[in-house]
Tab-separated table of N, CA, C and O in Angstrom:
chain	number	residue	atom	x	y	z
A	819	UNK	N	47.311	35.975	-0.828
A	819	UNK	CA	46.274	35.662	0.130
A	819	UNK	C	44.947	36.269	-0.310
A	819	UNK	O	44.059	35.479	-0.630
A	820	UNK	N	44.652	37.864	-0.378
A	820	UNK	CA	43.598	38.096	-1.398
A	820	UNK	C	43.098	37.216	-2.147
A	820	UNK	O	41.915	36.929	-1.964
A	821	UNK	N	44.020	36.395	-3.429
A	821	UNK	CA	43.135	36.240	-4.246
A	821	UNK	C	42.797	35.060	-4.255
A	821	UNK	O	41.988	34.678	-5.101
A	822	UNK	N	43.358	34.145	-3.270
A	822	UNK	CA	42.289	32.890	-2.614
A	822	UNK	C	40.951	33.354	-1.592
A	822	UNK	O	39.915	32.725	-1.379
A	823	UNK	N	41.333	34.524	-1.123
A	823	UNK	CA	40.231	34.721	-0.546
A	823	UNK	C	39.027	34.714	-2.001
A	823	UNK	O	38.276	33.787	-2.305
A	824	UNK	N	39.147	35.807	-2.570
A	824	UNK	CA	38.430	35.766	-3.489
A	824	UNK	C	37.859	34.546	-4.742
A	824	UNK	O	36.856	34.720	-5.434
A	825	UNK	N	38.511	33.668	-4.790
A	825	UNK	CA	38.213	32.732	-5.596
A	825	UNK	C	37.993	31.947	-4.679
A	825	UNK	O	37.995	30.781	-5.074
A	826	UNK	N	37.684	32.144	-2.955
A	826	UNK	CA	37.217	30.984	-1.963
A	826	UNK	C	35.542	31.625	-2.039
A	826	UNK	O	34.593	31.036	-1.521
A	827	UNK	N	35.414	33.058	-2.860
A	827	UNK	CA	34.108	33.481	-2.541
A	827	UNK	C	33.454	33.182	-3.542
A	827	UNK	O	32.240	33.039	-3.394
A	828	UNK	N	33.995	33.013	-4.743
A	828	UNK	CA	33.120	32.893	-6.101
A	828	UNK	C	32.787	31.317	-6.083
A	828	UNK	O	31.847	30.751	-6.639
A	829	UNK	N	33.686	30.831	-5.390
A	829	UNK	CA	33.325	29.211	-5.566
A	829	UNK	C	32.152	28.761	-4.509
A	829	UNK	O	31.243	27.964	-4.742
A	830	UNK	N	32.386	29.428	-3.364
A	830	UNK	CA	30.836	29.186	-2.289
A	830	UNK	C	29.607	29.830	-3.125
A	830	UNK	O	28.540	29.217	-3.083
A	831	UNK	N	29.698	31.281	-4.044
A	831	UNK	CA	28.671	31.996	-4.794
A	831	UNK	C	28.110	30.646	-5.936
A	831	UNK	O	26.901	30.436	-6.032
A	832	UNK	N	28.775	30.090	-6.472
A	832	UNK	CA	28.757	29.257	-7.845
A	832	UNK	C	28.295	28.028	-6.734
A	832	UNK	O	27.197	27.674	-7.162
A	833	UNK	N	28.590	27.246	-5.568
A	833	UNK	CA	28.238	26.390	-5.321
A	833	UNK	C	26.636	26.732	-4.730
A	833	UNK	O	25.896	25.755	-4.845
A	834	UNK	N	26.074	27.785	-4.204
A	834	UNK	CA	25.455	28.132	-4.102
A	834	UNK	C	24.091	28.314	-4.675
A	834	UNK	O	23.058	27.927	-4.128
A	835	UNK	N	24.159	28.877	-5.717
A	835	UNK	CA	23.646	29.199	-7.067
A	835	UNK	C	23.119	27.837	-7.469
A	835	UNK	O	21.936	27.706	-7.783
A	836	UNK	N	23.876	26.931	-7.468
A	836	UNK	CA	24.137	25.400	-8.139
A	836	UNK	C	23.316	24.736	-7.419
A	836	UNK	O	22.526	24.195	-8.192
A	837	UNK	N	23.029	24.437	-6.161
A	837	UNK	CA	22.500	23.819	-5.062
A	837	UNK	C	20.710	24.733	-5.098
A	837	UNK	O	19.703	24.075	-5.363
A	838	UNK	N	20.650	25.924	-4.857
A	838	UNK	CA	19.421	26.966	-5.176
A	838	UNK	C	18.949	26.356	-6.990
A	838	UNK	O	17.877	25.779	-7.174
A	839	UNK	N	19.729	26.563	-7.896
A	839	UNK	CA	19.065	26.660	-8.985
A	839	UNK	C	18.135	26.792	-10.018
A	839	UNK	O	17.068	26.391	-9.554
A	840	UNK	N	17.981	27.149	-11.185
A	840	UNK	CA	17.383	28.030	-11.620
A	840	UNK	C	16.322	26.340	-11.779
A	840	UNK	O	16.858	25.359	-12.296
A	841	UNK	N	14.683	26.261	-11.201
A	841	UNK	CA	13.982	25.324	-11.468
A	841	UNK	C	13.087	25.822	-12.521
A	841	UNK	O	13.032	26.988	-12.913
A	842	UNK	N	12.147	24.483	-13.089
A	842	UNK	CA	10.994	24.934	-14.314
A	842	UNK	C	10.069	24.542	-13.436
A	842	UNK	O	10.115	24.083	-12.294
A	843	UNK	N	9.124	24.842	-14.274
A	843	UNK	CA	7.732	24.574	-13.390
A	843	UNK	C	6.507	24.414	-15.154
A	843	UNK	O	6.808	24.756	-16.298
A	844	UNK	N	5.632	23.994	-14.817
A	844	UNK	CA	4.514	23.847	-15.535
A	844	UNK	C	4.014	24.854	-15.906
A	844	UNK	O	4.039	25.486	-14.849
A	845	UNK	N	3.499	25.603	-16.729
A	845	UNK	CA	2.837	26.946	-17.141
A	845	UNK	C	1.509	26.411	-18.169
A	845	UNK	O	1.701	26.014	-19.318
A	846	UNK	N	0.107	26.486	-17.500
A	846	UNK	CA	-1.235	26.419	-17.997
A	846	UNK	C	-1.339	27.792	-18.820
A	846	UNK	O	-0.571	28.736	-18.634
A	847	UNK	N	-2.438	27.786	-19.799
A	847	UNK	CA	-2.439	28.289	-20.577
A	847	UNK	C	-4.145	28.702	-20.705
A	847	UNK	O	-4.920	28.114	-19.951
A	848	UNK	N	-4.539	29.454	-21.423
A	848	UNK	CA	-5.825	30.277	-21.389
A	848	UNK	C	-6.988	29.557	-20.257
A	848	UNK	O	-7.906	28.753	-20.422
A	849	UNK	N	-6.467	30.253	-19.096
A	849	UNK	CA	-6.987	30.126	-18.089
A	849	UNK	C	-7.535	28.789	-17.151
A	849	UNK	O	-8.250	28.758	-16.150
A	850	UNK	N	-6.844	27.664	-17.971
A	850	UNK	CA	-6.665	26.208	-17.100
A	850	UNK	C	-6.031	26.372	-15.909
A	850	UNK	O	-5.204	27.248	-15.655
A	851	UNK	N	-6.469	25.429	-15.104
A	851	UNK	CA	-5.448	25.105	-13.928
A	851	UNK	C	-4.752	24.308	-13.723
A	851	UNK	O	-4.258	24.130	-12.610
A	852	UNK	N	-4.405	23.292	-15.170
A	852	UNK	CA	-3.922	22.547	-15.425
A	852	UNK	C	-3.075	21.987	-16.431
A	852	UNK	O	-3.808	21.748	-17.390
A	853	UNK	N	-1.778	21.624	-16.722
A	853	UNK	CA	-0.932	20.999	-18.154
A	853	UNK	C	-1.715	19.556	-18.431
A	853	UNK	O	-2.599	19.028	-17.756
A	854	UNK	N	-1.316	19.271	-19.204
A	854	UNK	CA	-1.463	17.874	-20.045
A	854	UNK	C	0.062	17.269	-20.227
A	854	UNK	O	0.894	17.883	-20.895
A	855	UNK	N	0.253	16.463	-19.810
A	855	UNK	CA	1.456	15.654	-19.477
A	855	UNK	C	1.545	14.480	-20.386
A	855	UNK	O	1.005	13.561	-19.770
A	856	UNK	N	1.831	14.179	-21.191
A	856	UNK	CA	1.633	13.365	-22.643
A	856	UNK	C	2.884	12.363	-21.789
A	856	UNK	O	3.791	12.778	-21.068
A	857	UNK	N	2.514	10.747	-22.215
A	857	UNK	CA	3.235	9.642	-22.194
A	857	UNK	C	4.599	10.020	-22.808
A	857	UNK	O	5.476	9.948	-21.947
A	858	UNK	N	5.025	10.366	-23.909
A	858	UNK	CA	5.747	10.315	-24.587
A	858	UNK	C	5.540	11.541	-25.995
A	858	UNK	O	4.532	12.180	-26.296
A	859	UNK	N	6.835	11.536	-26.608
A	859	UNK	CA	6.604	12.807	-27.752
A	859	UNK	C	5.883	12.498	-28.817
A	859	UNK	O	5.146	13.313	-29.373
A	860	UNK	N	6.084	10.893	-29.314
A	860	UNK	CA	4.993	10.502	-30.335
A	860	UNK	C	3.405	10.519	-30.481
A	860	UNK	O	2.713	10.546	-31.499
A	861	UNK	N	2.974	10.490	-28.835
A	861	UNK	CA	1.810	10.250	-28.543
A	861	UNK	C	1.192	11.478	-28.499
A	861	UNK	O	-0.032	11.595	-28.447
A	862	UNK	N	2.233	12.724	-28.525
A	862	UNK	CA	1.704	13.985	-28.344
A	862	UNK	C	1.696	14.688	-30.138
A	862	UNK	O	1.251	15.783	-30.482
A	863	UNK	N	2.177	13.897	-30.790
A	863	UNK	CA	2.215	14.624	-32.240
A	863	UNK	C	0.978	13.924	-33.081
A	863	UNK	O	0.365	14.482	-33.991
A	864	UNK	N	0.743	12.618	-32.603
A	864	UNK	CA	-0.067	11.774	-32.744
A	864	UNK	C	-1.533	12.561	-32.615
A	864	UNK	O	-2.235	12.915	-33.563
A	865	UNK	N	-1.753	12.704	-31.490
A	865	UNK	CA	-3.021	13.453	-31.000
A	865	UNK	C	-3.126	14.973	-31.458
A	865	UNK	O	-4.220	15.494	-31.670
A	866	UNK	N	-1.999	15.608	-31.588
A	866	UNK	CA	-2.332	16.765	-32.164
A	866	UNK	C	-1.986	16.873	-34.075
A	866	UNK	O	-1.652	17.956	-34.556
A	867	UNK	N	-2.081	16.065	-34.641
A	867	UNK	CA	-2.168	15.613	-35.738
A	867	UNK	C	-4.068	15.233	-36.042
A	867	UNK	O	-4.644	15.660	-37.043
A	868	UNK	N	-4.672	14.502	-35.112
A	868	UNK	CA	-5.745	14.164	-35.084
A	868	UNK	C	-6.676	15.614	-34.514
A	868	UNK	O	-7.786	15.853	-34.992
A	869	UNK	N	-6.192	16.294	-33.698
A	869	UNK	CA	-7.074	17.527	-33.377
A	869	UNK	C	-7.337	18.136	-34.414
A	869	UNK	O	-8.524	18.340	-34.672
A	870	UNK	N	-6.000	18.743	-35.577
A	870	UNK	CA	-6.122	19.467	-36.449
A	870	UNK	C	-6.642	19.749	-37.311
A	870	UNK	O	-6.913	20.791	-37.907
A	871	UNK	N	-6.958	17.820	-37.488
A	871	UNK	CA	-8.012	17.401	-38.738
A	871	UNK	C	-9.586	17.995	-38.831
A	871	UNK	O	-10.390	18.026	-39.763
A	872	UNK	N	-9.650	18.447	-37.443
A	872	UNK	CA	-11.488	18.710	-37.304
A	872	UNK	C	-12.195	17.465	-37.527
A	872	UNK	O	-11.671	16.422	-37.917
A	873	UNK	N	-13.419	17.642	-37.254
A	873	UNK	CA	-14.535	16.361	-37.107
A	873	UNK	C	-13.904	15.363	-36.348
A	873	UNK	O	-13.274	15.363	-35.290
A	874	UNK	N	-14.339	14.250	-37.419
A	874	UNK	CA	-14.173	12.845	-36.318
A	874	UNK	C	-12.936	13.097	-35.615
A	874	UNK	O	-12.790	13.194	-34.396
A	875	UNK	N	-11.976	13.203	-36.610
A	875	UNK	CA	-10.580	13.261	-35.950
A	875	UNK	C	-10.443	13.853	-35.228
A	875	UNK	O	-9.764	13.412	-34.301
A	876	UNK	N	-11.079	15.535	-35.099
A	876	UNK	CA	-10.016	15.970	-34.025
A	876	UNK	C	-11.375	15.685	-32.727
A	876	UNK	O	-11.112	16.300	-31.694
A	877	UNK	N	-12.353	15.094	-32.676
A	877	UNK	CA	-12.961	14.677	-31.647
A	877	UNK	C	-12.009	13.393	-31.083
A	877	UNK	O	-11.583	13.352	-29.929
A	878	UNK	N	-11.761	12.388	-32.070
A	878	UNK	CA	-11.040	11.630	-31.756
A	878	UNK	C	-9.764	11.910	-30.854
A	878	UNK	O	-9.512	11.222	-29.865
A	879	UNK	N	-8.939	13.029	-31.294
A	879	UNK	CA	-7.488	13.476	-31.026
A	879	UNK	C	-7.792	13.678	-29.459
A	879	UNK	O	-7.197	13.092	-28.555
A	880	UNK	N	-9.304	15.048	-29.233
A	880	UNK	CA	-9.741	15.315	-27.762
A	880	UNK	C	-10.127	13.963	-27.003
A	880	UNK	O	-9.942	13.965	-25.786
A	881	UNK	N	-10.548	13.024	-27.484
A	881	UNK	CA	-10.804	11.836	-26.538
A	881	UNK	C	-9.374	11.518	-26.016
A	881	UNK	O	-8.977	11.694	-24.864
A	882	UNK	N	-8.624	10.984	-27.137
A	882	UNK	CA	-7.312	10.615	-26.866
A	882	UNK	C	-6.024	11.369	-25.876
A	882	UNK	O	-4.981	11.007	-25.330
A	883	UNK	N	-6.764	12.534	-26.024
A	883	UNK	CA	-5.718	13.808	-24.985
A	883	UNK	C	-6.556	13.184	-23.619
A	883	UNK	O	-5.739	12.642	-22.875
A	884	UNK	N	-7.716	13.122	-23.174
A	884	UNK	CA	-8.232	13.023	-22.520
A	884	UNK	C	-7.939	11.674	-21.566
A	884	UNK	O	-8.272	11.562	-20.386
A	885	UNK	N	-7.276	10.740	-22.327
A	885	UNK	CA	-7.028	9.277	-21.936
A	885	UNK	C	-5.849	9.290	-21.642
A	885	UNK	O	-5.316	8.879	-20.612
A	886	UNK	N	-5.176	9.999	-22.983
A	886	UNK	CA	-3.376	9.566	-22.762
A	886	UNK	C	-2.688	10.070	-21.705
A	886	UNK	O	-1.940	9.520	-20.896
A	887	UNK	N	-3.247	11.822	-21.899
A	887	UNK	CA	-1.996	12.503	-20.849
A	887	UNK	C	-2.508	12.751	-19.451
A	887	UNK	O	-3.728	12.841	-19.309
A	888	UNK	N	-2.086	12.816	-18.891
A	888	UNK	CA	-2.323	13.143	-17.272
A	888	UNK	C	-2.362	14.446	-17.427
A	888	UNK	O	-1.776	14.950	-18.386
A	889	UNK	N	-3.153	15.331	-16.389
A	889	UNK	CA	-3.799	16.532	-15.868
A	889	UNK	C	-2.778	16.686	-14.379
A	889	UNK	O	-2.934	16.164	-13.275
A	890	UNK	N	-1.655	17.667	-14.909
A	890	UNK	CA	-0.613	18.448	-13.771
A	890	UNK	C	-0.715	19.480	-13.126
A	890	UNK	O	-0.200	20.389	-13.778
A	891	UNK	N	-1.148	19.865	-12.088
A	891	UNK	CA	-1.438	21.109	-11.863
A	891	UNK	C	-0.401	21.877	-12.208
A	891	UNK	O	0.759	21.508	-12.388
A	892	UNK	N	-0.895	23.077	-12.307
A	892	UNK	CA	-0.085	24.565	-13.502
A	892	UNK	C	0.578	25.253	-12.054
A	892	UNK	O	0.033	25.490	-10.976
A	893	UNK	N	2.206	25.496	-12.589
A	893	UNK	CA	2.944	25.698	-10.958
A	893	UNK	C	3.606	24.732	-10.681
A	893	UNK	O	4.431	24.905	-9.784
A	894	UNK	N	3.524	23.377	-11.304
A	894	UNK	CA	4.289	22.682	-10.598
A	894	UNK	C	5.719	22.495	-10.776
A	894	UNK	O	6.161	22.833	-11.874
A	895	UNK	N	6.727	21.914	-9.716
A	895	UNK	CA	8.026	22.408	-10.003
A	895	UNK	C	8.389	21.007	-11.418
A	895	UNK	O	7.568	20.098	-11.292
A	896	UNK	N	9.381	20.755	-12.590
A	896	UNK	CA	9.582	19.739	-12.802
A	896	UNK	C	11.199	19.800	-13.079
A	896	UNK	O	11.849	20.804	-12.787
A	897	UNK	N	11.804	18.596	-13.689
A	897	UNK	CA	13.264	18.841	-14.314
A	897	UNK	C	12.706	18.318	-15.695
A	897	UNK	O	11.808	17.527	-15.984
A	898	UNK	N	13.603	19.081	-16.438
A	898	UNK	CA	13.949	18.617	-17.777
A	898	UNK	C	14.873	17.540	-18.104
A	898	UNK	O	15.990	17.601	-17.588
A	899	UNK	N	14.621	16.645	-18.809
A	899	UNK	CA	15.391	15.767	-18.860
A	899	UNK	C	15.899	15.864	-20.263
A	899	UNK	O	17.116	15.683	-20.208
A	900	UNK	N	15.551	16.049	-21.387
A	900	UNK	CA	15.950	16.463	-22.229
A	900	UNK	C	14.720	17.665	-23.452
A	900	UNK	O	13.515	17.447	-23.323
A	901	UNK	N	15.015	18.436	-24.167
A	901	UNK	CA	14.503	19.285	-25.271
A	901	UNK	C	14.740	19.194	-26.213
A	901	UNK	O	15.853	18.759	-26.510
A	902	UNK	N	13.702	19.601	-27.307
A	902	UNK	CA	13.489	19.804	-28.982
A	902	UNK	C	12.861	21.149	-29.353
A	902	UNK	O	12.319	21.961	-28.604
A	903	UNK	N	13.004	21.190	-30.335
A	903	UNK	CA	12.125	22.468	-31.051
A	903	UNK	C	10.325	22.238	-30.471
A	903	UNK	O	9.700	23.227	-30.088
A	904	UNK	N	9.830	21.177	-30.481
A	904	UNK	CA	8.456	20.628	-30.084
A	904	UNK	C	8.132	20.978	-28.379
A	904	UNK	O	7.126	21.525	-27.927
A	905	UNK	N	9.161	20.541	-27.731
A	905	UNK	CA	8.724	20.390	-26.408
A	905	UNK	C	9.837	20.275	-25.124
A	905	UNK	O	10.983	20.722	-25.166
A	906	UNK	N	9.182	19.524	-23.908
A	906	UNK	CA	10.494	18.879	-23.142
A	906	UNK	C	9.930	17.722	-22.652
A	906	UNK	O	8.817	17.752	-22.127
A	907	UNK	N	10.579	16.684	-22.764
A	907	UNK	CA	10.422	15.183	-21.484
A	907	UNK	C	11.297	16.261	-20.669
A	907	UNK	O	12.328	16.917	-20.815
A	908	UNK	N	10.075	16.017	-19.542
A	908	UNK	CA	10.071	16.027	-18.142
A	908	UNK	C	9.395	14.805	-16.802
A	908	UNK	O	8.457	14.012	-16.882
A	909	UNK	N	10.284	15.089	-15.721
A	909	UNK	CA	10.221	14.693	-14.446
A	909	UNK	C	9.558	15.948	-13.453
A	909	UNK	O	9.858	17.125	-13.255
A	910	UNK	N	8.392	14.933	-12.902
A	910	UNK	CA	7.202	15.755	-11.916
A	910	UNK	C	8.247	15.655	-10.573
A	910	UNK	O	8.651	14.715	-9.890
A	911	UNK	N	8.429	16.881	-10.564
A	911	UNK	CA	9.204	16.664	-9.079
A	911	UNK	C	8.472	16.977	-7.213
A	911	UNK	O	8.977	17.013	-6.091
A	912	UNK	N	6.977	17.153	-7.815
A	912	UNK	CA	6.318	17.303	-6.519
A	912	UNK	C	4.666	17.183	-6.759
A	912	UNK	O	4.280	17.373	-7.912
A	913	UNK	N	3.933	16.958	-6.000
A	913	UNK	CA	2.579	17.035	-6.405
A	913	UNK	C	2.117	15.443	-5.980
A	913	UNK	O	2.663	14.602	-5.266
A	914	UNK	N	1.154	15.440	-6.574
A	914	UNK	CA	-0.135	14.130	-6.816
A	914	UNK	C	0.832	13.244	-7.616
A	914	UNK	O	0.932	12.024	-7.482
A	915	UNK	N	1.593	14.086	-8.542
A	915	UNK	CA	2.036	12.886	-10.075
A	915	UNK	C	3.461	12.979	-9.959
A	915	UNK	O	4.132	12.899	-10.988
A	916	UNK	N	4.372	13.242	-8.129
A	916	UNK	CA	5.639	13.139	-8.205
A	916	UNK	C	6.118	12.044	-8.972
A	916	UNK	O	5.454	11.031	-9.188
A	917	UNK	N	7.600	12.306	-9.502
A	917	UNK	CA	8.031	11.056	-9.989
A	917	UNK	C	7.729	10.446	-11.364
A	917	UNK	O	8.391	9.567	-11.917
A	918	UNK	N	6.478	11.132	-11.893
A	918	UNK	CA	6.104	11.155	-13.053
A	918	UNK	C	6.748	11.638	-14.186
A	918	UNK	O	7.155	12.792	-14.054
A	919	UNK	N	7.013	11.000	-15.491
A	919	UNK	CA	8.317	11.543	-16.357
A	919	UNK	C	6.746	11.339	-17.932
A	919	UNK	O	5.765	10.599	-17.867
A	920	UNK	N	7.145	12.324	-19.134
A	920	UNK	CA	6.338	12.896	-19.646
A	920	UNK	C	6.517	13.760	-21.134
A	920	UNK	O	7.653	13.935	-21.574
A	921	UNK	N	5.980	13.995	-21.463
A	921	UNK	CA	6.264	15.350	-22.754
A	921	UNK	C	5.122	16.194	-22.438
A	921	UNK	O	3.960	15.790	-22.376
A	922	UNK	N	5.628	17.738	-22.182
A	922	UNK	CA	4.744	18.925	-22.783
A	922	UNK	C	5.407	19.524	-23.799
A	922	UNK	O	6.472	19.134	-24.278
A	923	UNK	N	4.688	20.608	-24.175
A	923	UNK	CA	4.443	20.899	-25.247
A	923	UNK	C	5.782	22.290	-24.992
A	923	UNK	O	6.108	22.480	-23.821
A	924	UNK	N	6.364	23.036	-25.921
A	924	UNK	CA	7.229	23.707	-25.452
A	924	UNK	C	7.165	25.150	-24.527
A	924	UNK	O	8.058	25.570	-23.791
A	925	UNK	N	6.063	25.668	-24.748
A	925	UNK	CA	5.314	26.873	-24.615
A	925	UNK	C	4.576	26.431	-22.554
A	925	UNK	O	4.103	27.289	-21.809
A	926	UNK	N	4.743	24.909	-22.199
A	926	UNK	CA	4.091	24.550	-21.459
A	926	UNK	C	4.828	24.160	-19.978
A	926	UNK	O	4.393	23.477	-19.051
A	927	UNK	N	6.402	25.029	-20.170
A	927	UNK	CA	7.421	25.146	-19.552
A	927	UNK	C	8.046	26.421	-19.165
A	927	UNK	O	8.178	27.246	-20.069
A	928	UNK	N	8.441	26.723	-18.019
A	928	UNK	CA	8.806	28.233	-17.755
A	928	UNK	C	9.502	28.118	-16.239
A	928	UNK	O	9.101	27.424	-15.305
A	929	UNK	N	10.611	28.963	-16.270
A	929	UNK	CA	11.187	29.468	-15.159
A	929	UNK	C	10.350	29.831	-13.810
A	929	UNK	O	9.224	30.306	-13.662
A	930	UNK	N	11.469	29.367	-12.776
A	930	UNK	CA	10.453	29.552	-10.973
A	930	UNK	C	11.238	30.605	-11.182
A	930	UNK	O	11.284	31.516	-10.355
């Protein structure tokens, strides 16, 4: 009897936990109040390929950040849908851009 009690407690703790869970959220960076939410991962290697170049290009790359990705406020909750060494596609799970699915950058993701 004990040790159903006890494995009746770890399983409400674990369902618990599971239901609460550990969420991400958006994390801005030198003092923005805002992420950049890229269409997709190509479009984000794309543009920062063109920043790097300097001159035309990386004016070009800043226009193109400016067009492509959406502006998320920093804080916001999202899910991961999948990760790489580069980044994560993510889902906006609250805000202006709920529902919104995306690539940041990897550094542009962090624990609630």
């Amino acid at each position: 009897m004990r040790i159903s009690t006890l494995i009746f407690c770890a399983l409400a703790l674990g369902i618990a936990l599971a239901i609460s869970g550990c969420g991400h959220k958006l994390v801005a960076h030198n003092g923005e109040s805002t992420v950049a939410v890229y269409p997709d991962e190509d479009t984000f290697v794309k543009l920062m390929d063109l920043k790097k170049q300097g001159g035309v290009g990386g004016m070009i790359g800043g226009l193109g950040e400016g067009l492509a990705a959406k502006q998320v406020d920093n804080n916001t909750p999202v899910k991961i849908l999948r990760s790489d060494d580069r980044g994560s596609q993510i889902e906006v799970l609250d805000g202006a851009f709920k529902g919104t699915t995306g690539f940041v950058p990897k550094d542009s993701v962090g624990l609630n």
